[in-house]
Amino acid sequence: MTAALSMQGVCKQYEDFRLQDIDLTLPTGQIMGLVGVNGAGKSTLLRLLMGLVRADRGEVEVFGQRLPEAQVAVKRDIGYASDDMRLYPGQTLRWHMDFIRGIYPGWDEAYAQDLVKRFDLKPQQKLGGTSHGQRVKALLLLMLARHPRLLLLDEPTTGLDPVARGEVLEALGYVLRDEERSVLFSSHNTADIEQLADSITFLHAGRIVASEDKETFLDRWRRVVCQGEPGDALRALPGLHSLRHSAPIVELKTGAYNDSLAATLATLGLMVTSVEPMSLEDIFVTTVRGGGKA
Amino acid sequence: MSWFATDAAMVRRLVLKDWQVYQKQLAGYVAGMLLALGLIGLGHSWAAGAGALLLLVLLVVVGSYSIQTLLLTERKQQNVPFIMSLPVTPMDVYWGKLLANLAIYLVPFTVVAGGMIAMVLSTPMPDGLVVWTVLIAAFLLTSFCVLLCVAISCSSEGWNIFTMIALMTLVGPFILWVTRSRQVGLDLEGESLVFGPVAIGLLAADVLVVVIAIGVTSWLHARKSSFL
Amino acid sequence: MTVGTRIHYMDNLRALAMLAGVVFHAALAHSPLLHSYWPTADTGSSEVVDVVAWFFHLFRMPLFFVVAGFFAALLVGRGGLAGLFHNRLARVGRPLIVFLPLVTISLRLLTLHAAETAGHPSPVLEWIRSHVQENGALPWSFSLAHLWFLWYLLLFTLLTWVGSTLELGRVGPWLAARPAWVIPLALPVLLAPALALVTVPWPAPESFLPALWALVYFGAHFALGYQLFHRPQWLDRLRPGLPAMLFGAVAAYAGLAWLQDAPSDGSVALWRHLIHAVLESYSAFWMTLASLLAGRRWLDGHSPAMRWLADGSYWVYLVHLPVLFAIQYELLDVAMVWPAKFAVSVAGTLAISFLSYAWCIRRTVFGRWLDGRRVTSTPITGAASEEAAGAPKKSHFYLPRNLRR
């Protein structure tokens, strides 16, 4: 399967931030969720993939074309939306639709009208007088109605109320049925990523700390509750991210769970009382608190 | 490093987009200009003075507001990421902005300057006033080009406001100087239309300043291989 | 009103307003009011001319601009503002550029020749003769002549864009919701200050510099016509008031004529002028409305004769003044009573203008250039409506004039 995008050894240095050694590949038709705290480098990574930023080192390719050199050709096939992107408040949605339609030959007016209805938008209303949710939905409409092959979404649901967020996710879910379409989207809301993504990439302090298939990723994380006394050997256990002790209960969170863990813990004097899967949010928080090693 | 846009059709779309974004204000200015021309045509000296002043104010305001709306406000409103996401290069956007602002300014500028010159030539007013009109119009156009180039090159709102105010404060003294100074060699009351060496020198200086301003700005943008 | 509807009465009213202009300009040669200012002023004149000619002149141009506004709205409905601009530049801007030099040069040559040769020159010709004798030549004075209406049509096209962009059309529904008598009673008062800026009766705004009064006064009529296209039922609501408007218009004009003759002193001059302007405004506006109502009532059918006149009236109006001046300069030295001279000049001008239209313009490349569409002898009934309604174009069908200009 050809890669929709790939980054090899990419570095970008700013005055107070450094994105380093980024190796990332997104196969065609895959949906990748990008998770990271504010300032982790998610937006910079997405801007590199749009050709808006030139990498200091390494190679950035989208659809096999180098960026930023091929940014014009590549951007014809990318739908990009970021939380700092705003439409013209003095103009109507219809005006924006006509503007985009003039640029992209693949504009699908029937689909656009469908999205207008589904998002409950008013094409003749000036965007300045609409809610933030309406504006985000308008932005997504402009992007989706031209059927881009790759979607790069930087915090697309930030600031949306639950209803609007649900509508947006539903629309994205509909779009993502197309197996030829690839998506890389970042979000604070790990529930969104858990709901939509095929794979997950953790970014922390400018580095990728994990990037793999969602099921595999979630599968190796567990919250294990035991009884006993934790010793130094337990603290050195591979994959251990969190350890809490409230005698006689010991709670540990591991990113390297396997079926032999209970036996290993038993040799360390701990008796496992429960093993629970972890939500992505829990994993995210645990990873960040643990210093960023997933 | 390329000094040119990659896609002329895209630049045309960006220019048209800016024209549409600015259309409402421009419509207001056009109405104001017709009112000013109507005042001049009333035939009273006070009305002609008020009309000429209104035209001058409108010309200055059209320029500074187009820059304000199409560059500074666009940045403040975070419309730039939207434009950057389109299939454009930094030079496409640069030429789009430069040409859009020039077009928006040059339309009313040509109407007003051309109208004033036509009025001087077609009425009993002394033809010497044409030189005066051309010098002031050229100064306003040069000021606009400098302001535009600063606004395109520099994202600092403070510097842009400073440049705007500095150039605006120069307009009044320049008009006064051209009107009163004998060095310019103007014969405002004269029937003949003669551009003296000082007047030609001033016009040449205007052209030079415009060429340098646009040249430097284009060079700065041509060096950029990516937007950010 | 839909954009595909054929609107005979507007087409016909426009033609009548233009042809009335030919008669009016011919009458000015016998107007005591303009005797000192009109180049073809004849020795034979009558106050009857002033009373009648100026009465019709009061509302013929306001009526023309109402019709122009109406068709501007129709063009916007068909092709948007871009369509309006394209149409106006081709049908109004291009003729202005071509005909203005032709008209002004021919008028100048005719006038210089008359000043040199006329045995009974008008005061203007006498002045020119003495000026040329003293200074050797007559200086050029730039003027739009009778083509000023084309310039204002272009300005109003620009203002249509301004109004549309600033969404001024929103005032239309609000006004339409008021009682029908509000506009006929209020608008003349609001327009009177514009008329008060100039002499009574109003002069032709012949300068390239837009005249404020003309922008406001004719612009308001243009805007009314524009709104009328979208709200034709407003006119129907005025129908019961037609007799009152006709009576009021004549009464206001009579009052104006009476006041014009009354003696004045400096202290009341301004007030008197304002009252003149108000009376002029009422008379003109009510007659304009009455003409619209009458046109809708009696001119809204298809008549081949009216159609032919309507087709030719644009060309006739463009070229009539040099033709008229040529005839009237020749008549200066002819011993004839003024009504006969007037009849000859009108008949001669119309005959030459219409014949030139029939022979040289209507079915030639010039006609296509002027009107934008080839005209043949194919019957027009049905075809025009069909095409105007958006049916596929057929090579030789008429496009209704009202869609073309």
PDB file of N, CA and C in Angstrom, chain A residues 167-249:
ATOM      1  N   GLU A 167     -22.248  16.207  15.435  1.00  0.00           N
ATOM      2  CA  GLU A 167     -22.556  16.359  14.004  1.00  0.00           C
ATOM      3  C   GLU A 167     -21.294  16.296  13.163  1.00  0.00           C
ATOM      4  N   VAL A 168     -20.257  16.972  13.658  1.00  0.00           N
ATOM      5  CA  VAL A 168     -19.000  17.006  12.915  1.00  0.00           C
ATOM      6  C   VAL A 168     -18.403  15.598  12.844  1.00  0.00           C
ATOM      7  N   LEU A 169     -18.408  14.910  13.970  1.00  0.00           N
ATOM      8  CA  LEU A 169     -17.832  13.558  13.994  1.00  0.00           C
ATOM      9  C   LEU A 169     -18.621  12.612  13.096  1.00  0.00           C
ATOM     10  N   GLU A 170     -19.930  12.814  13.100  1.00  0.00           N
ATOM     11  CA  GLU A 170     -20.775  11.978  12.247  1.00  0.00           C
ATOM     12  C   GLU A 170     -20.430  12.194  10.769  1.00  0.00           C
ATOM     13  N   ALA A 171     -20.269  13.487  10.419  1.00  0.00           N
ATOM     14  CA  ALA A 171     -19.923  13.801   9.028  1.00  0.00           C
ATOM     15  C   ALA A 171     -18.558  13.231   8.679  1.00  0.00           C
ATOM     16  N   LEU A 172     -17.620  13.359   9.604  1.00  0.00           N
ATOM     17  CA  LEU A 172     -16.280  12.825   9.352  1.00  0.00           C
ATOM     18  C   LEU A 172     -16.341  11.308   9.201  1.00  0.00           C
ATOM     19  N   GLY A 173     -17.122  10.692  10.063  1.00  0.00           N
ATOM     20  CA  GLY A 173     -17.271   9.246   9.995  1.00  0.00           C
ATOM     21  C   GLY A 173     -17.819   8.816   8.650  1.00  0.00           C
ATOM     22  N   TYR A 174     -18.748   9.611   8.120  1.00  0.00           N
ATOM     23  CA  TYR A 174     -19.337   9.314   6.812  1.00  0.00           C
ATOM     24  C   TYR A 174     -18.282   9.417   5.716  1.00  0.00           C
ATOM     25  N   VAL A 175     -17.492  10.486   5.811  1.00  0.00           N
ATOM     26  CA  VAL A 175     -16.444  10.732   4.816  1.00  0.00           C
ATOM     27  C   VAL A 175     -15.408   9.617   4.855  1.00  0.00           C
ATOM     28  N   LEU A 176     -15.120   9.159   6.069  1.00  0.00           N
ATOM     29  CA  LEU A 176     -14.014   8.229   6.241  1.00  0.00           C
ATOM     30  C   LEU A 176     -14.344   6.815   5.777  1.00  0.00           C
ATOM     31  N   ARG A 177     -15.588   6.636   5.334  1.00  0.00           N
ATOM     32  CA  ARG A 177     -15.918   5.315   4.779  1.00  0.00           C
ATOM     33  C   ARG A 177     -15.171   5.076   3.472  1.00  0.00           C
ATOM     34  N   ASP A 178     -14.799   6.165   2.859  1.00  0.00           N
ATOM     35  CA  ASP A 178     -14.057   6.058   1.606  1.00  0.00           C
ATOM     36  C   ASP A 178     -12.657   5.521   1.904  1.00  0.00           C
ATOM     37  N   GLU A 179     -12.368   4.363   1.388  1.00  0.00           N
ATOM     38  CA  GLU A 179     -11.110   3.721   1.757  1.00  0.00           C
ATOM     39  C   GLU A 179      -9.902   4.344   1.065  1.00  0.00           C
ATOM     40  N   GLU A 180     -10.164   5.177   0.078  1.00  0.00           N
ATOM     41  CA  GLU A 180      -9.047   5.838  -0.600  1.00  0.00           C
ATOM     42  C   GLU A 180      -8.637   7.107   0.117  1.00  0.00           C
ATOM     43  N   ARG A 181      -9.437   7.519   1.078  1.00  0.00           N
ATOM     44  CA  ARG A 181      -9.176   8.800   1.742  1.00  0.00           C
ATOM     45  C   ARG A 181      -8.384   8.569   3.025  1.00  0.00           C
ATOM     46  N   SER A 182      -7.344   9.350   3.205  1.00  0.00           N
ATOM     47  CA  SER A 182      -6.508   9.234   4.395  1.00  0.00           C
ATOM     48  C   SER A 182      -6.736  10.451   5.279  1.00  0.00           C
ATOM     49  N   VAL A 183      -6.596  10.234   6.558  1.00  0.00           N
ATOM     50  CA  VAL A 183      -6.860  11.329   7.496  1.00  0.00           C
ATOM     51  C   VAL A 183      -5.810  11.329   8.600  1.00  0.00           C
ATOM     52  N   LEU A 184      -5.299  12.495   8.882  1.00  0.00           N
ATOM     53  CA  LEU A 184      -4.456  12.671  10.061  1.00  0.00           C
ATOM     54  C   LEU A 184      -5.085  13.802  10.856  1.00  0.00           C
ATOM     55  N   PHE A 185      -5.530  13.483  12.046  1.00  0.00           N
ATOM     56  CA  PHE A 185      -6.153  14.568  12.803  1.00  0.00           C
ATOM     57  C   PHE A 185      -5.698  14.587  14.247  1.00  0.00           C
ATOM     58  N   SER A 186      -5.501  15.801  14.701  1.00  0.00           N
ATOM     59  CA  SER A 186      -5.062  15.970  16.083  1.00  0.00           C
ATOM     60  C   SER A 186      -6.255  16.406  16.915  1.00  0.00           C
ATOM     61  N   SER A 187      -6.238  16.026  18.160  1.00  0.00           N
ATOM     62  CA  SER A 187      -7.328  16.448  19.026  1.00  0.00           C
ATOM     63  C   SER A 187      -6.908  16.339  20.484  1.00  0.00           C
ATOM     64  N   HIS A 188      -7.432  17.279  21.269  1.00  0.00           N
ATOM     65  CA  HIS A 188      -7.293  17.142  22.717  1.00  0.00           C
ATOM     66  C   HIS A 188      -8.238  16.055  23.212  1.00  0.00           C
ATOM     67  N   ASN A 189      -9.326  15.946  22.444  1.00  0.00           N
ATOM     68  CA  ASN A 189     -10.377  15.051  22.893  1.00  0.00           C
ATOM     69  C   ASN A 189     -10.065  13.623  22.431  1.00  0.00           C
ATOM     70  N   THR A 190      -9.517  12.856  23.356  1.00  0.00           N
ATOM     71  CA  THR A 190      -9.081  11.515  23.004  1.00  0.00           C
ATOM     72  C   THR A 190     -10.254  10.609  22.646  1.00  0.00           C
ATOM     73  N   ALA A 191     -11.447  10.982  23.140  1.00  0.00           N
ATOM     74  CA  ALA A 191     -12.627  10.171  22.804  1.00  0.00           C
ATOM     75  C   ALA A 191     -12.882  10.234  21.303  1.00  0.00           C
ATOM     76  N   ASP A 192     -12.660  11.412  20.698  1.00  0.00           N
ATOM     77  CA  ASP A 192     -12.840  11.558  19.243  1.00  0.00           C
ATOM     78  C   ASP A 192     -11.900  10.622  18.511  1.00  0.00           C
ATOM     79  N   ILE A 193     -10.652  10.624  18.961  1.00  0.00           N
ATOM     80  CA  ILE A 193      -9.643   9.813  18.293  1.00  0.00           C
ATOM     81  C   ILE A 193      -9.955   8.329  18.476  1.00  0.00           C
ATOM     82  N   GLU A 194     -10.349   7.994  19.683  1.00  0.00           N
ATOM     83  CA  GLU A 194     -10.688   6.602  19.971  1.00  0.00           C
ATOM     84  C   GLU A 194     -11.845   6.144  19.079  1.00  0.00           C
ATOM     85  N   GLN A 195     -12.759   7.113  18.822  1.00  0.00           N
ATOM     86  CA  GLN A 195     -13.948   6.778  18.034  1.00  0.00           C
ATOM     87  C   GLN A 195     -13.606   6.593  16.552  1.00  0.00           C
ATOM     88  N   LEU A 196     -12.701   7.426  16.027  1.00  0.00           N
ATOM     89  CA  LEU A 196     -12.507   7.474  14.581  1.00  0.00           C
ATOM     90  C   LEU A 196     -11.230   6.816  14.073  1.00  0.00           C
ATOM     91  N   ALA A 197     -10.166   6.854  14.896  1.00  0.00           N
ATOM     92  CA  ALA A 197      -8.844   6.537  14.339  1.00  0.00           C
ATOM     93  C   ALA A 197      -8.590   5.046  14.186  1.00  0.00           C
ATOM     94  N   ASP A 198      -7.786   4.730  13.154  1.00  0.00           N
ATOM     95  CA  ASP A 198      -7.275   3.364  12.996  1.00  0.00           C
ATOM     96  C   ASP A 198      -5.951   3.216  13.741  1.00  0.00           C
ATOM     97  N   SER A 199      -5.196   4.313  13.743  1.00  0.00           N
ATOM     98  CA  SER A 199      -3.900   4.256  14.425  1.00  0.00           C
ATOM     99  C   SER A 199      -3.703   5.521  15.240  1.00  0.00           C
ATOM    100  N   ILE A 200      -2.781   5.451  16.154  1.00  0.00           N
ATOM    101  CA  ILE A 200      -2.590   6.564  17.093  1.00  0.00           C
ATOM    102  C   ILE A 200      -1.114   6.924  17.136  1.00  0.00           C
ATOM    103  N   THR A 201      -0.863   8.241  17.115  1.00  0.00           N
ATOM    104  CA  THR A 201       0.504   8.709  17.267  1.00  0.00           C
ATOM    105  C   THR A 201       0.553   9.654  18.452  1.00  0.00           C
ATOM    106  N   PHE A 202       1.451   9.336  19.378  1.00  0.00           N
ATOM    107  CA  PHE A 202       1.625  10.196  20.545  1.00  0.00           C
ATOM    108  C   PHE A 202       2.793  11.118  20.299  1.00  0.00           C
ATOM    109  N   LEU A 203       2.554  12.399  20.489  1.00  0.00           N
ATOM    110  CA  LEU A 203       3.623  13.379  20.314  1.00  0.00           C
ATOM    111  C   LEU A 203       3.839  14.062  21.656  1.00  0.00           C
ATOM    112  N   HIS A 204       5.086  14.131  22.067  1.00  0.00           N
ATOM    113  CA  HIS A 204       5.348  14.797  23.343  1.00  0.00           C
ATOM    114  C   HIS A 204       6.670  15.543  23.257  1.00  0.00           C
ATOM    115  N   ALA A 205       6.623  16.817  23.612  1.00  0.00           N
ATOM    116  CA  ALA A 205       7.818  17.669  23.618  1.00  0.00           C
ATOM    117  C   ALA A 205       8.586  17.567  22.307  1.00  0.00           C
ATOM    118  N   GLY A 206       7.865  17.586  21.213  1.00  0.00           N
ATOM    119  CA  GLY A 206       8.512  17.610  19.901  1.00  0.00           C
ATOM    120  C   GLY A 206       8.977  16.266  19.395  1.00  0.00           C
ATOM    121  N   ARG A 207       8.657  15.195  20.104  1.00  0.00           N
ATOM    122  CA  ARG A 207       9.085  13.856  19.665  1.00  0.00           C
ATOM    123  C   ARG A 207       7.880  12.922  19.587  1.00  0.00           C
ATOM    124  N   ILE A 208       7.976  11.968  18.682  1.00  0.00           N
ATOM    125  CA  ILE A 208       6.943  10.937  18.634  1.00  0.00           C
ATOM    126  C   ILE A 208       7.312   9.878  19.665  1.00  0.00           C
ATOM    127  N   VAL A 209       6.421   9.652  20.614  1.00  0.00           N
ATOM    128  CA  VAL A 209       6.725   8.662  21.652  1.00  0.00           C
ATOM    129  C   VAL A 209       6.035   7.328  21.367  1.00  0.00           C
ATOM    130  N   ALA A 210       5.046   7.341  20.520  1.00  0.00           N
ATOM    131  CA  ALA A 210       4.432   6.080  20.115  1.00  0.00           C
ATOM    132  C   ALA A 210       3.640   6.301  18.848  1.00  0.00           C
ATOM    133  N   SER A 211       3.633   5.332  17.992  1.00  0.00           N
ATOM    134  CA  SER A 211       2.837   5.442  16.781  1.00  0.00           C
ATOM    135  C   SER A 211       2.512   4.041  16.308  1.00  0.00           C
ATOM    136  N   GLU A 212       1.291   3.626  16.528  1.00  0.00           N
ATOM    137  CA  GLU A 212       0.939   2.270  16.104  1.00  0.00           C
ATOM    138  C   GLU A 212      -0.574   2.107  15.954  1.00  0.00           C
ATOM    139  N   ASP A 213      -0.948   0.937  15.548  1.00  0.00           N
ATOM    140  CA  ASP A 213      -2.334   0.564  15.350  1.00  0.00           C
ATOM    141  C   ASP A 213      -3.136   0.742  16.646  1.00  0.00           C
ATOM    142  N   LYS A 214      -4.330   1.275  16.544  1.00  0.00           N
ATOM    143  CA  LYS A 214      -5.087   1.617  17.750  1.00  0.00           C
ATOM    144  C   LYS A 214      -5.369   0.387  18.627  1.00  0.00           C
ATOM    145  N   GLU A 215      -5.809  -0.703  18.016  1.00  0.00           N
ATOM    146  CA  GLU A 215      -6.166  -1.888  18.794  1.00  0.00           C
ATOM    147  C   GLU A 215      -4.948  -2.422  19.551  1.00  0.00           C
ATOM    148  N   THR A 216      -3.829  -2.517  18.817  1.00  0.00           N
ATOM    149  CA  THR A 216      -2.603  -3.012  19.437  1.00  0.00           C
ATOM    150  C   THR A 216      -2.188  -2.103  20.579  1.00  0.00           C
ATOM    151  N   PHE A 217      -2.283  -0.825  20.297  1.00  0.00           N
ATOM    152  CA  PHE A 217      -1.866   0.170  21.281  1.00  0.00           C
ATOM    153  C   PHE A 217      -2.698   0.050  22.562  1.00  0.00           C
ATOM    154  N   LEU A 218      -4.019   0.045  22.368  1.00  0.00           N
ATOM    155  CA  LEU A 218      -4.895  -0.036  23.547  1.00  0.00           C
ATOM    156  C   LEU A 218      -4.729  -1.381  24.253  1.00  0.00           C
ATOM    157  N   ASP A 219      -4.441  -2.415  23.464  1.00  0.00           N
ATOM    158  CA  ASP A 219      -4.315  -3.766  24.000  1.00  0.00           C
ATOM    159  C   ASP A 219      -3.151  -3.925  24.978  1.00  0.00           C
ATOM    160  N   ARG A 220      -2.089  -3.165  24.765  1.00  0.00           N
ATOM    161  CA  ARG A 220      -0.928  -3.349  25.644  1.00  0.00           C
ATOM    162  C   ARG A 220      -0.961  -2.438  26.871  1.00  0.00           C
ATOM    163  N   TRP A 221      -2.002  -1.668  26.992  1.00  0.00           N
ATOM    164  CA  TRP A 221      -2.149  -0.837  28.194  1.00  0.00           C
ATOM    165  C   TRP A 221      -3.196  -1.441  29.141  1.00  0.00           C
ATOM    166  N   ARG A 222      -2.811  -1.533  30.401  1.00  0.00           N
ATOM    167  CA  ARG A 222      -3.751  -2.050  31.389  1.00  0.00           C
ATOM    168  C   ARG A 222      -3.528  -1.345  32.729  1.00  0.00           C
ATOM    169  N   ARG A 223      -4.640  -1.284  33.458  1.00  0.00           N
ATOM    170  CA  ARG A 223      -4.560  -0.836  34.859  1.00  0.00           C
ATOM    171  C   ARG A 223      -4.679  -2.106  35.701  1.00  0.00           C
ATOM    172  N   VAL A 224      -3.652  -2.375  36.484  1.00  0.00           N
ATOM    173  CA  VAL A 224      -3.609  -3.619  37.258  1.00  0.00           C
ATOM    174  C   VAL A 224      -3.650  -3.272  38.737  1.00  0.00           C
ATOM    175  N   VAL A 225      -4.605  -3.881  39.441  1.00  0.00           N
ATOM    176  CA  VAL A 225      -4.704  -3.655  40.891  1.00  0.00           C
ATOM    177  C   VAL A 225      -4.258  -4.945  41.594  1.00  0.00           C
ATOM    178  N   CYS A 226      -3.317  -4.813  42.573  1.00  0.00           N
ATOM    179  CA  CYS A 226      -2.780  -5.975  43.275  1.00  0.00           C
ATOM    180  C   CYS A 226      -2.793  -5.714  44.785  1.00  0.00           C
ATOM    181  N   GLN A 227      -2.504  -6.753  45.483  1.00  0.00           N
ATOM    182  CA  GLN A 227      -2.319  -6.619  46.932  1.00  0.00           C
ATOM    183  C   GLN A 227      -0.893  -7.065  47.250  1.00  0.00           C
ATOM    184  N   GLY A 228      -0.264  -6.337  48.172  1.00  0.00           N
ATOM    185  CA  GLY A 228       1.104  -6.701  48.522  1.00  0.00           C
ATOM    186  C   GLY A 228       1.948  -5.473  48.772  1.00  0.00           C
ATOM    187  N   GLU A 229       3.228  -5.691  48.803  1.00  0.00           N
ATOM    188  CA  GLU A 229       4.165  -4.608  49.117  1.00  0.00           C
ATOM    189  C   GLU A 229       5.065  -4.378  47.894  1.00  0.00           C
ATOM    190  N   PRO A 230       5.063  -3.147  47.274  1.00  0.00           N
ATOM    191  CA  PRO A 230       5.887  -2.928  46.097  1.00  0.00           C
ATOM    192  C   PRO A 230       7.371  -2.790  46.453  1.00  0.00           C
ATOM    193  N   GLY A 231       8.202  -3.441  45.744  1.00  0.00           N
ATOM    194  CA  GLY A 231       9.636  -3.333  46.000  1.00  0.00           C
ATOM    195  C   GLY A 231      10.329  -2.665  44.828  1.00  0.00           C
ATOM    196  N   ASP A 232      11.650  -2.537  44.890  1.00  0.00           N
ATOM    197  CA  ASP A 232      12.420  -1.872  43.819  1.00  0.00           C
ATOM    198  C   ASP A 232      12.317  -2.642  42.504  1.00  0.00           C
ATOM    199  N   ALA A 233      12.199  -3.963  42.642  1.00  0.00           N
ATOM    200  CA  ALA A 233      12.118  -4.787  41.437  1.00  0.00           C
ATOM    201  C   ALA A 233      10.853  -4.448  40.638  1.00  0.00           C
ATOM    202  N   LEU A 234       9.763  -4.133  41.345  1.00  0.00           N
ATOM    203  CA  LEU A 234       8.508  -3.759  40.667  1.00  0.00           C
ATOM    204  C   LEU A 234       8.686  -2.449  39.906  1.00  0.00           C
ATOM    205  N   ARG A 235       9.385  -1.488  40.585  1.00  0.00           N
ATOM    206  CA  ARG A 235       9.581  -0.171  39.944  1.00  0.00           C
ATOM    207  C   ARG A 235      10.417  -0.279  38.667  1.00  0.00           C
ATOM    208  N   ALA A 236      11.201  -1.317  38.583  1.00  0.00           N
ATOM    209  CA  ALA A 236      12.052  -1.496  37.398  1.00  0.00           C
ATOM    210  C   ALA A 236      11.367  -2.319  36.310  1.00  0.00           C
ATOM    211  N   LEU A 237      10.088  -2.691  36.566  1.00  0.00           N
ATOM    212  CA  LEU A 237       9.363  -3.531  35.607  1.00  0.00           C
ATOM    213  C   LEU A 237       9.234  -2.805  34.266  1.00  0.00           C
ATOM    214  N   PRO A 238       9.584  -3.460  33.118  1.00  0.00           N
ATOM    215  CA  PRO A 238       9.494  -2.785  31.819  1.00  0.00           C
ATOM    216  C   PRO A 238       8.049  -2.375  31.519  1.00  0.00           C
ATOM    217  N   GLY A 239       7.877  -1.165  31.002  1.00  0.00           N
ATOM    218  CA  GLY A 239       6.551  -0.684  30.587  1.00  0.00           C
ATOM    219  C   GLY A 239       5.734  -0.080  31.697  1.00  0.00           C
ATOM    220  N   LEU A 240       6.275  -0.050  32.901  1.00  0.00           N
ATOM    221  CA  LEU A 240       5.513   0.509  34.017  1.00  0.00           C
ATOM    222  C   LEU A 240       5.507   2.042  33.926  1.00  0.00           C
ATOM    223  N   HIS A 241       4.327   2.648  33.938  1.00  0.00           N
ATOM    224  CA  HIS A 241       4.223   4.109  33.795  1.00  0.00           C
ATOM    225  C   HIS A 241       3.741   4.783  35.060  1.00  0.00           C
ATOM    226  N   SER A 242       2.976   4.017  35.878  1.00  0.00           N
ATOM    227  CA  SER A 242       2.424   4.647  37.065  1.00  0.00           C
ATOM    228  C   SER A 242       2.331   3.607  38.170  1.00  0.00           C
ATOM    229  N   LEU A 243       2.670   4.035  39.342  1.00  0.00           N
ATOM    230  CA  LEU A 243       2.600   3.101  40.477  1.00  0.00           C
ATOM    231  C   LEU A 243       2.072   3.866  41.676  1.00  0.00           C
ATOM    232  N   ARG A 244       0.971   3.374  42.241  1.00  0.00           N
ATOM    233  CA  ARG A 244       0.406   4.008  43.438  1.00  0.00           C
ATOM    234  C   ARG A 244       0.304   2.941  44.534  1.00  0.00           C
ATOM    235  N   HIS A 245       0.615   3.360  45.721  1.00  0.00           N
ATOM    236  CA  HIS A 245       0.582   2.393  46.816  1.00  0.00           C
ATOM    237  C   HIS A 245      -0.241   2.954  47.961  1.00  0.00           C
ATOM    238  N   SER A 246      -1.287   2.253  48.294  1.00  0.00           N
ATOM    239  CA  SER A 246      -2.091   2.616  49.444  1.00  0.00           C
ATOM    240  C   SER A 246      -2.383   1.307  50.179  1.00  0.00           C
ATOM    241  N   ALA A 247      -1.428   0.984  51.094  1.00  0.00           N
ATOM    242  CA  ALA A 247      -1.352  -0.353  51.692  1.00  0.00           C
ATOM    243  C   ALA A 247      -2.736  -0.862  52.147  1.00  0.00           C
ATOM    244  N   PRO A 248      -3.071  -2.048  51.821  1.00  0.00           N
ATOM    245  CA  PRO A 248      -2.219  -3.027  51.124  1.00  0.00           C
ATOM    246  C   PRO A 248      -2.413  -3.021  49.605  1.00  0.00           C
ATOM    247  N   ILE A 249      -3.161  -1.991  49.062  1.00  0.00           N
ATOM    248  CA  ILE A 249      -3.482  -1.989  47.625  1.00  0.00           C
ATOM    249  C   ILE A 249      -2.342  -1.335  46.832  1.00  0.00           C
TER     250      ILE A 249
END
